[in-house]
Short mmCIF file of C-alpha atoms and ligand atoms in Angstrom, two decimals:
data_model
loop_
_atom_site.label_atom_id
_atom_site.label_comp_id
_atom_site.label_asym_id
_atom_site.label_seq_id
_atom_site.Cartn_x
_atom_site.Cartn_y
_atom_site.Cartn_z
CA MET A 1 -19.17 19.06 15.29
CA LYS A 2 -18.65 15.32 15.38
CA THR A 3 -17.14 13.70 18.46
CA GLY A 4 -13.97 11.67 18.23
CA GLN A 5 -16.07 8.54 18.78
CA GLU A 6 -18.31 9.38 15.84
CA LEU A 7 -15.35 10.06 13.61
CA ILE A 8 -13.77 6.74 14.59
CA ARG A 9 -17.02 4.85 14.00
CA GLU A 10 -17.34 6.40 10.50
CA ARG A 11 -13.71 5.50 9.82
CA THR A 12 -14.39 1.90 10.80
CA GLU A 13 -17.39 1.73 8.46
CA ARG A 14 -15.62 3.35 5.55
CA THR A 15 -12.61 1.01 5.81
CA GLU A 16 -14.53 -2.20 5.99
CA TRP A 17 -13.90 -3.18 2.32
CA PHE A 18 -10.32 -2.01 2.62
CA GLN A 19 -9.58 -4.25 5.61
CA ASP A 20 -11.05 -7.21 3.75
CA ALA A 21 -9.10 -6.49 0.59
CA ARG A 22 -5.64 -6.64 2.23
CA PHE A 23 -3.54 -6.47 -0.91
CA GLY A 24 -3.16 -3.61 -3.40
CA MET A 25 -0.88 -2.33 -6.13
CA PHE A 26 0.99 1.00 -5.85
CA ILE A 27 2.12 2.53 -9.15
CA HIS A 28 4.77 5.25 -9.26
CA TRP A 29 4.98 6.65 -12.75
CA GLY A 30 5.96 9.93 -14.29
CA LEU A 31 8.62 11.84 -16.20
CA TYR A 32 11.24 10.42 -13.83
CA ALA A 33 10.90 7.11 -15.64
CA ILE A 34 13.15 8.60 -18.34
CA PRO A 35 16.21 9.43 -16.19
CA ALA A 36 15.37 6.12 -14.53
CA ARG A 37 17.05 6.95 -11.23
CA GLY A 38 13.99 6.99 -9.01
CA GLU A 39 11.26 9.59 -8.48
CA TRP A 40 13.37 11.83 -6.26
CA VAL A 41 15.92 12.44 -9.02
CA ARG A 42 15.16 16.15 -9.29
CA SER A 43 15.79 16.61 -5.60
CA THR A 44 18.76 14.30 -5.13
CA GLU A 45 20.54 15.75 -8.19
CA ARG A 46 19.43 19.37 -7.48
CA MET A 47 17.86 19.73 -10.94
CA SER A 48 16.09 22.96 -11.84
CA VAL A 49 12.77 22.99 -13.71
CA GLU A 50 14.81 23.75 -16.85
CA ASP A 51 17.18 20.82 -16.28
CA TYR A 52 14.19 18.52 -16.00
CA GLU A 53 12.29 20.00 -18.98
CA PRO A 54 13.73 17.70 -21.66
CA TYR A 55 11.90 14.81 -20.03
CA PHE A 56 8.60 16.64 -20.41
CA HIS A 57 9.20 16.98 -24.17
CA ALA A 58 10.38 13.38 -24.50
CA PHE A 59 7.65 11.66 -22.48
CA ASP A 60 6.07 9.23 -24.95
CA PRO A 61 5.01 5.93 -23.32
CA VAL A 62 3.98 4.24 -26.52
CA GLU A 63 3.48 0.92 -24.75
CA TYR A 64 1.22 2.18 -22.01
CA ASP A 65 -1.46 -0.42 -21.74
CA PRO A 66 -3.34 0.04 -18.47
CA LYS A 67 -5.48 -3.03 -19.27
CA ALA A 68 -2.32 -5.16 -19.07
CA TRP A 69 -1.37 -3.49 -15.76
CA ALA A 70 -4.87 -4.18 -14.41
CA LYS A 71 -4.69 -7.79 -15.47
CA ALA A 72 -1.34 -8.21 -13.78
CA ALA A 73 -2.72 -6.74 -10.57
CA LYS A 74 -5.84 -8.84 -10.65
CA GLU A 75 -3.94 -12.04 -11.37
CA ALA A 76 -1.53 -11.25 -8.52
CA GLY A 77 -4.59 -11.32 -6.22
CA MET A 78 -4.66 -7.60 -5.63
CA LYS A 79 -8.00 -5.96 -4.93
CA TYR A 80 -7.16 -2.30 -5.42
CA ALA A 81 -4.58 -0.03 -6.98
CA VAL A 82 -3.22 3.48 -6.37
CA LEU A 83 -1.57 5.51 -9.13
CA THR A 84 0.54 8.70 -8.76
CA ALA A 85 -1.72 11.33 -10.35
CA LYS A 86 0.97 13.87 -9.42
CA HIS A 87 4.29 13.22 -7.68
CA HIS A 88 6.67 15.69 -6.00
CA ASP A 89 7.97 16.90 -9.38
CA GLY A 90 4.52 18.39 -9.98
CA PHE A 91 3.94 16.60 -13.29
CA CYS A 92 0.32 15.58 -13.69
CA LEU A 93 -0.75 12.38 -15.32
CA PHE A 94 -4.21 13.81 -15.81
CA ASP A 95 -5.72 16.55 -17.90
CA SER A 96 -5.86 19.25 -15.27
CA GLY A 97 -7.43 22.57 -16.27
CA LEU A 98 -5.14 24.35 -13.80
CA THR A 99 -1.74 23.62 -15.36
CA GLU A 100 -0.05 22.91 -18.66
CA TYR A 101 2.45 20.64 -16.83
CA LYS A 102 0.51 17.48 -17.63
CA SER A 103 0.64 14.35 -19.78
CA THR A 104 -1.81 15.67 -22.37
CA ARG A 105 0.78 18.33 -23.32
CA THR A 106 3.59 15.82 -23.82
CA PRO A 107 4.11 13.58 -26.84
CA ALA A 108 1.99 11.08 -24.88
CA GLY A 109 -1.04 13.28 -25.46
CA ARG A 110 -3.22 11.14 -23.26
CA ASP A 111 -5.02 11.43 -19.96
CA LEU A 112 -3.16 8.59 -18.30
CA VAL A 113 -5.17 8.73 -15.10
CA ALA A 114 -8.53 8.41 -16.90
CA GLU A 115 -7.26 5.35 -18.83
CA PHE A 116 -5.87 3.80 -15.65
CA LEU A 117 -9.21 4.24 -13.86
CA ASP A 118 -11.22 2.70 -16.67
CA ALA A 119 -8.91 -0.30 -17.01
CA PHE A 120 -8.72 -1.15 -13.30
CA ARG A 121 -12.43 -0.66 -12.72
CA ALA A 122 -13.09 -2.98 -15.63
CA GLU A 123 -11.12 -5.70 -13.84
CA GLY A 124 -13.28 -5.15 -10.74
CA LEU A 125 -10.53 -3.48 -8.69
CA LYS A 126 -11.03 -0.55 -6.40
CA VAL A 127 -9.15 2.53 -7.49
CA GLY A 128 -7.13 5.24 -5.79
CA LEU A 129 -4.99 8.19 -6.69
CA TYR A 130 -1.84 9.36 -5.00
CA TYR A 131 -1.44 13.09 -4.89
CA SER A 132 1.78 14.79 -3.78
CA LEU A 133 1.32 17.68 -1.39
CA LEU A 134 4.85 18.75 -2.24
CA ASP A 135 5.22 20.41 -5.65
CA TRP A 136 8.63 21.24 -7.01
CA HIS A 137 7.25 22.74 -10.19
CA HIS A 138 4.72 25.22 -8.77
CA GLU A 139 6.16 28.69 -8.33
CA ASP A 140 4.33 29.39 -5.09
CA TYR A 141 5.79 26.33 -3.31
CA PRO A 142 8.65 27.09 -0.93
CA ALA A 143 11.98 26.36 -2.67
CA TYR A 144 15.11 27.97 -1.17
CA GLY A 145 15.39 26.87 2.46
CA ASP A 146 12.88 24.08 2.19
CA ARG A 147 14.14 20.74 3.46
CA VAL A 148 13.84 18.76 0.24
CA HIS A 149 13.13 21.06 -2.69
CA PRO A 150 15.61 20.63 -5.53
CA MET A 151 16.46 24.39 -5.28
CA ARG A 152 16.79 24.30 -1.49
CA ASP A 153 20.35 25.74 -1.52
CA ASN A 154 19.84 28.21 -4.31
CA GLU A 155 19.08 31.72 -3.05
CA ALA A 156 17.70 32.76 -6.41
CA TYR A 157 14.69 30.60 -5.49
CA LYS A 158 13.80 32.53 -2.32
CA ARG A 159 10.05 32.81 -2.32
CA ASN A 160 7.67 35.04 -0.53
CA PRO A 161 5.89 32.93 2.14
CA GLU A 162 2.74 35.01 1.40
CA SER A 163 2.44 33.43 -2.00
CA PHE A 164 2.07 29.92 -0.58
CA GLY A 165 -1.71 30.54 -0.51
CA GLY A 166 -1.62 30.40 -4.32
CA TYR A 167 -0.24 26.92 -4.19
CA VAL A 168 -2.84 25.78 -1.62
CA SER A 169 -5.71 26.94 -3.85
CA TYR A 170 -4.07 25.20 -6.82
CA MET A 171 -3.81 21.98 -4.82
CA HIS A 172 -7.39 22.19 -3.57
CA GLY A 173 -8.49 22.91 -7.16
CA GLN A 174 -6.75 19.84 -8.47
CA ILE A 175 -8.25 17.62 -5.79
CA ARG A 176 -11.65 19.05 -6.76
CA GLU A 177 -10.97 18.16 -10.41
CA LEU A 178 -9.91 14.63 -9.59
CA LEU A 179 -12.95 14.04 -7.34
CA THR A 180 -15.33 15.62 -9.84
CA ASN A 181 -14.20 14.55 -13.30
CA TYR A 182 -13.14 10.93 -12.84
CA GLY A 183 -16.11 9.06 -11.42
CA LYS A 184 -16.11 7.20 -8.14
CA LEU A 185 -12.68 7.01 -6.47
CA ASP A 186 -12.17 4.68 -3.52
CA ILE A 187 -8.90 6.05 -2.11
CA VAL A 188 -7.01 9.34 -2.02
CA TRP A 189 -3.39 8.87 -1.00
CA PHE A 190 -1.76 12.18 0.07
CA ASP A 191 2.04 12.39 0.36
CA PHE A 192 3.40 13.95 2.58
CA SER A 193 3.62 16.32 5.53
CA TYR A 194 6.89 17.41 7.10
CA ASP A 195 8.20 20.10 9.47
CA ASP A 196 5.55 22.81 9.56
CA MET A 197 4.11 21.70 6.20
CA ASN A 198 1.33 19.91 7.99
CA GLY A 199 -2.42 19.87 8.61
CA GLU A 200 -3.83 23.37 8.54
CA LYS A 201 -0.88 24.61 6.48
CA TRP A 202 -2.57 22.59 3.71
CA LYS A 203 -5.94 24.00 4.85
CA ALA A 204 -6.73 20.45 5.59
CA ALA A 205 -10.08 20.91 7.37
CA GLU A 206 -11.50 22.84 4.40
CA LEU A 207 -10.00 20.39 1.92
CA MET A 208 -11.52 17.44 3.74
CA GLU A 209 -14.91 19.10 3.88
CA MET A 210 -14.83 19.51 0.14
CA MET A 211 -13.71 15.91 -0.39
CA ARG A 212 -16.39 14.46 1.85
CA SER A 213 -19.05 16.57 0.11
CA LEU A 214 -17.96 15.26 -3.34
CA GLN A 215 -17.24 11.64 -2.42
CA PRO A 216 -18.40 10.84 1.14
CA HIS A 217 -17.25 7.22 1.04
CA ILE A 218 -13.66 7.94 -0.03
CA ILE A 219 -10.87 6.72 2.26
CA MET A 220 -7.60 8.46 2.78
CA ASP A 221 -4.16 7.83 4.32
CA ASN A 222 -2.88 9.82 7.32
CA ARG A 223 -0.30 11.97 5.56
CA LEU A 224 -2.17 15.25 5.49
CA GLU A 225 -1.21 15.41 9.13
CA GLY A 226 2.03 13.56 9.47
CA SER A 227 4.28 10.95 8.02
CA GLY A 228 6.41 8.34 9.61
CA SER A 229 5.42 6.20 12.45
CA HIS A 230 2.94 7.29 15.05
CA SER A 231 2.52 10.86 13.92
CA GLY A 232 -0.85 12.47 13.51
CA SER A 233 -4.10 12.39 15.46
CA ILE A 234 -5.26 9.15 13.82
CA TYR A 235 -3.61 7.41 16.78
CA THR A 236 -5.66 9.30 19.34
CA ASP A 237 -9.22 8.91 20.57
CA ASN A 238 -9.83 12.39 19.29
CA PRO A 239 -8.79 12.52 15.67
CA THR A 240 -9.18 15.64 13.53
CA THR A 241 -11.56 15.41 10.56
CA TYR A 242 -8.49 15.05 8.31
CA ALA A 243 -6.58 12.54 10.41
CA GLY A 244 -7.10 9.94 7.71
CA ASP A 245 -8.67 6.49 7.69
CA PHE A 246 -5.54 4.41 7.75
CA ALA A 247 -1.94 4.68 8.92
CA SER A 248 0.77 4.32 6.23
CA PRO A 249 4.00 2.79 7.48
CA GLU A 250 6.55 2.93 4.66
CA GLN A 251 9.23 0.38 3.75
CA ILE A 252 8.68 -1.41 7.03
CA ILE A 253 6.15 -3.77 8.53
CA PRO A 254 5.42 -2.49 12.02
CA PRO A 255 6.89 -5.04 14.47
CA THR A 256 3.75 -5.25 16.54
CA GLY A 257 1.13 -3.89 14.14
CA VAL A 258 -0.47 -0.52 14.58
CA THR A 259 -2.52 0.44 17.62
CA GLY A 260 -3.76 3.73 18.95
CA ASP A 261 -2.89 5.46 22.16
CA SER A 262 -5.49 3.48 24.03
CA GLY A 263 -4.45 0.19 22.53
CA ASN A 264 -7.23 0.19 19.94
CA PRO A 265 -6.45 -1.23 16.48
CA ILE A 266 -6.00 1.33 13.73
CA PRO A 267 -6.47 0.35 10.06
CA TRP A 268 -3.08 0.35 8.39
CA GLU A 269 -1.36 -0.33 5.14
CA ALA A 270 2.38 -0.92 4.76
CA CYS A 271 3.61 0.40 1.41
CA ILE A 272 6.74 -1.33 0.14
CA THR A 273 8.71 -1.41 -3.08
CA LEU A 274 9.60 -4.53 -5.05
CA ASN A 275 13.18 -3.39 -5.45
CA ASN A 276 14.50 -0.37 -3.52
CA ASN A 277 12.83 2.37 -5.57
CA TRP A 278 9.30 3.63 -6.07
CA GLY A 279 9.85 5.21 -9.50
CA TYR A 280 11.55 3.25 -12.29
CA ALA A 281 15.26 2.77 -11.53
CA ALA A 282 16.95 0.88 -14.29
CA ALA A 283 20.01 -0.13 -12.32
CA ASP A 284 18.17 -1.28 -9.17
CA ARG A 285 18.06 -5.06 -9.30
CA ASN A 286 17.47 -5.59 -5.57
CA TYR A 287 14.18 -7.36 -6.09
CA LYS A 288 12.48 -9.16 -3.26
CA SER A 289 11.54 -12.77 -3.99
CA ALA A 290 7.96 -13.92 -4.44
CA THR A 291 8.42 -15.93 -1.21
CA THR A 292 9.36 -12.81 0.67
CA ILE A 293 6.31 -10.95 -0.66
CA ILE A 294 3.99 -13.83 0.19
CA ARG A 295 5.33 -14.01 3.73
CA LYS A 296 5.30 -10.25 4.22
CA LEU A 297 1.71 -10.02 3.01
CA THR A 298 0.83 -12.70 5.49
CA GLU A 299 2.75 -10.85 8.22
CA CYS A 300 0.68 -7.71 7.50
CA VAL A 301 -2.59 -9.64 7.72
CA SER A 302 -1.44 -11.46 10.86
CA LYS A 303 -1.10 -7.97 12.43
CA ASN A 304 -4.42 -6.61 11.06
CA GLY A 305 -2.78 -4.71 8.18
CA ASN A 306 -2.72 -4.37 4.41
CA LEU A 307 0.16 -4.52 1.93
CA LEU A 308 0.39 -1.96 -0.90
CA LEU A 309 3.09 -3.32 -3.20
CA ASN A 310 4.77 -0.96 -5.65
CA VAL A 311 5.66 -1.23 -9.27
CA GLY A 312 7.50 1.46 -11.22
CA PRO A 313 6.69 1.31 -14.94
CA ASP A 314 9.42 2.43 -17.38
CA ALA A 315 9.48 5.31 -19.83
CA LYS A 316 7.68 3.20 -22.48
CA GLY A 317 4.90 2.40 -20.05
CA ARG A 318 5.86 -1.15 -19.21
CA ILE A 319 5.97 -2.70 -15.73
CA PRO A 320 9.47 -4.20 -15.46
CA LYS A 321 9.61 -7.87 -16.30
CA GLU A 322 11.22 -8.73 -12.95
CA SER A 323 8.19 -7.21 -11.20
CA LEU A 324 5.70 -9.00 -13.48
CA ASP A 325 7.41 -12.34 -12.77
CA ILE A 326 7.18 -11.83 -9.02
CA LEU A 327 3.54 -10.73 -9.29
CA ALA A 328 2.67 -13.78 -11.35
CA GLU A 329 4.21 -16.13 -8.79
CA VAL A 330 2.52 -14.38 -5.88
CA GLY A 331 -0.72 -14.71 -7.85
CA GLU A 332 -0.24 -18.41 -8.31
CA TRP A 333 0.07 -18.78 -4.50
CA MET A 334 -2.91 -16.44 -3.92
CA ARG A 335 -5.19 -18.48 -6.14
CA ASP A 336 -4.66 -21.47 -3.90
CA ASN A 337 -4.34 -19.65 -0.61
CA GLY A 338 -6.25 -16.35 -0.88
CA ASP A 339 -8.84 -17.52 1.66
CA SER A 340 -6.17 -17.18 4.34
CA ILE A 341 -5.60 -13.53 3.35
CA TYR A 342 -8.87 -11.83 2.29
CA GLY A 343 -11.20 -10.95 5.16
CA CYS A 344 -8.64 -12.25 7.64
CA LYS A 345 -7.03 -10.61 10.63
CA ALA A 346 -4.84 -11.20 13.67
CA ALA A 347 -5.55 -14.41 15.58
CA PRO A 348 -5.76 -14.13 19.36
CA LEU A 349 -2.77 -16.45 19.71
CA PRO A 350 0.95 -15.81 20.06
CA LYS A 351 3.06 -16.01 16.89
CA PRO A 352 3.99 -19.66 16.30
CA GLU A 353 7.68 -20.52 15.85
CA TRP A 354 7.20 -22.10 12.43
CA GLY A 355 5.35 -19.21 10.75
CA ARG A 356 2.23 -17.18 11.35
CA TYR A 357 -1.51 -17.41 11.99
CA THR A 358 -4.26 -15.54 10.22
CA TRP A 359 -7.88 -15.83 11.32
CA ASN A 360 -11.33 -15.06 10.10
CA GLY A 361 -13.34 -16.01 13.15
CA ALA A 362 -14.58 -19.35 11.84
CA THR A 363 -11.24 -20.62 10.67
CA LEU A 364 -7.69 -20.41 11.84
CA TYR A 365 -5.04 -20.50 9.09
CA ALA A 366 -1.57 -21.82 9.98
CA HIS A 367 1.00 -20.43 7.52
CA VAL A 368 3.95 -22.80 7.86
CA HIS A 369 7.21 -21.30 6.66
CA GLU A 370 9.68 -23.61 8.23
CA PRO A 371 9.80 -27.36 7.81
CA SER A 372 9.28 -29.24 11.01
CA VAL A 373 11.19 -32.05 12.73
CA GLY A 374 8.46 -34.46 13.67
CA PRO A 375 4.82 -33.23 13.93
CA ILE A 376 4.02 -29.52 13.81
CA PRO A 377 3.00 -28.21 17.24
CA LEU A 378 -0.11 -26.03 17.56
CA VAL A 379 0.71 -24.60 20.93
CA GLY A 380 -2.18 -24.46 23.41
CA LEU A 381 -4.69 -25.93 21.00
CA ASN A 382 -5.09 -29.46 22.44
CA GLY A 383 -8.70 -30.59 22.08
CA ARG A 384 -9.54 -27.60 19.96
CA ILE A 385 -8.90 -28.92 16.43
CA LYS A 386 -11.94 -30.32 14.69
CA SER A 387 -10.30 -30.77 11.32
CA ALA A 388 -7.14 -29.80 9.50
CA ARG A 389 -6.81 -29.57 5.71
CA LEU A 390 -4.27 -28.31 3.28
CA LEU A 391 -5.79 -25.08 2.01
CA ALA A 392 -4.19 -25.41 -1.46
CA ASP A 393 -5.95 -28.67 -2.40
CA GLY A 394 -8.46 -29.36 0.40
CA SER A 395 -6.79 -32.62 1.40
CA GLU A 396 -7.15 -33.85 4.98
CA LEU A 397 -4.16 -33.70 7.26
CA MET A 398 -3.26 -35.89 10.21
CA THR A 399 -3.91 -34.47 13.67
CA SER A 400 -3.44 -37.46 15.91
CA ARG A 401 -0.79 -37.32 18.63
CA PRO A 402 2.21 -39.48 17.75
CA TRP A 403 4.49 -41.20 20.33
CA ASN A 404 7.06 -38.41 20.22
CA ALA A 405 4.46 -35.79 21.33
CA THR A 406 2.84 -37.62 24.20
CA GLU A 407 4.19 -35.37 26.97
CA TYR A 408 3.01 -32.01 25.42
CA THR A 409 -0.53 -32.34 26.62
CA SER A 410 -1.75 -28.78 26.19
CA ASP A 411 -0.73 -28.68 22.55
CA ALA A 412 -2.23 -30.17 19.39
CA PHE A 413 -0.18 -31.56 16.53
CA VAL A 414 -0.57 -31.78 12.79
CA ASN A 415 1.47 -33.43 10.05
CA PHE A 416 1.45 -33.81 6.30
CA ALA A 417 1.48 -37.62 6.08
CA SER A 418 1.41 -40.75 8.09
CA PRO A 419 3.20 -41.99 10.14
CA GLU A 420 2.79 -38.71 12.02
CA HIS A 421 5.94 -39.00 14.11
CA ASN A 422 8.05 -38.52 10.94
CA SER A 423 9.30 -35.38 9.26
CA TYR A 424 8.08 -34.25 5.84
CA PRO A 425 9.05 -31.44 3.49
CA LEU A 426 6.59 -28.56 3.17
CA PRO A 427 4.13 -29.16 0.33
CA ASP A 428 4.71 -25.49 -0.64
CA PRO A 429 8.13 -24.28 0.54
CA ARG A 430 7.11 -20.63 0.04
CA ALA A 431 4.27 -20.93 2.54
CA THR A 432 2.11 -23.95 3.25
CA VAL A 433 -1.25 -23.03 4.61
CA ILE A 434 -3.19 -25.37 6.90
CA GLN A 435 -6.88 -24.60 7.36
CA LEU A 436 -7.92 -25.44 10.90
CA GLU A 437 -11.57 -25.71 11.93
CA LEU A 438 -11.76 -25.29 15.67
CA THR A 439 -14.31 -26.75 18.05
CA GLN A 440 -16.87 -24.14 18.98
CA ASP A 441 -17.24 -25.08 22.69
CA LYS A 442 -14.48 -22.66 23.65
CA GLU A 443 -14.27 -19.63 21.39
CA LEU A 444 -11.04 -17.94 20.47
CA THR A 445 -11.91 -14.40 21.37
C1 GLC B 1 7.75 8.92 0.22
C2 GLC B 1 8.48 9.47 -0.97
C3 GLC B 1 7.87 9.07 -2.22
C4 GLC B 1 6.95 7.89 -2.26
C5 GLC B 1 6.21 7.66 -1.02
C6 GLC B 1 5.46 6.35 -1.00
O1 GLC B 1 7.18 9.75 1.08
O2 GLC B 1 8.65 10.83 -0.89
O3 GLC B 1 8.66 9.26 -3.26
O4 GLC B 1 6.01 8.25 -3.21
O5 GLC B 1 7.02 7.76 0.03
O6 GLC B 1 4.96 6.07 0.24
#
């Protein structure tokens, strides 16, 4: 048996690419795109399998063009993507041999997962599949009395706990199919554990052993064991074999990043929606701005984390226009400023008042979000700045100390133009990145 230390070392090796990549696309897509009220619609509206059946017969995403999705992700600066192969409603976007409840049996008639994987790999992106541990379609999954099942209050759906084993073998069988029939996968994203539906209830050790034997390099989130903040043994020095490779904070960016019980950094990925829904929700227009996304991505990186940003394609197979527009603008910023994101991590400096730092060891990146009055202070960095340039165009910036900064002797100063005592608007009001080369005599640790 491997020690905790060995497991953590392997996790560190496996997640190396992931921690460099920093930015990925989450895609929630399924039958729920038709009712268009989010992917929990069956549960929130207490719909039976029969109530939901018309969507199965109507599912015909004639405009599904995964190459266009992959292009949008690539141009946004994303390095990987994760698609819902099966969500809680149990509907499979792949041609499983273990169920008829799959896209190939709908009017779509296509293996949507296979096409997604081909298209995203062709753009050079890493690929992952989301797989719901919950299954509201499978007859062996607890229904009446479960916390979230659509039939939770309906006694007619009382199920014999003994039969749950049937579901577990189905779930293991589908994971085997996905890891056997679809080439190299980079990520498996399980969702989710709750109450006693957790860890060994999923026969997680056995499942993990199978997964590692099929695709040893694959990385996985921490939700086989827990969901929500700080649950699961990923945080300890003694993780289980199925603790996962990265933590998965949801709809929040952890205020101080993610660290383990002994203060050690844990790989993490915040997953967030572009509006307030994962699955397509026609009436939800609460979109975040491109500026917010840029700054939140930077915030993740400044705390050693990744951002997995969701899109919810509609019933025709199109990513909503609002989402595409935001992605395009983020991509425009990323083309100029991606060096301050990829391969970067937390700088060993306190958060500056005007924005955030990211760091890649050789270079410190100052992400300025708030225009300054007078020169921009780089607190504690007096004598440490060798050169300062605007990352977007490589132009040199002024770092001499103007008259209004004479008394702040431990700090360095930078400004966008001369004379340096003046105030200037930010060259990019979304986020202006200054690339700072530091003198090597005293290392930032
Ligand atoms: C949740 C929801 C789900 C969504 C997921 C993404 O756990 O149940 O609908 O897929 O979060 O992280």
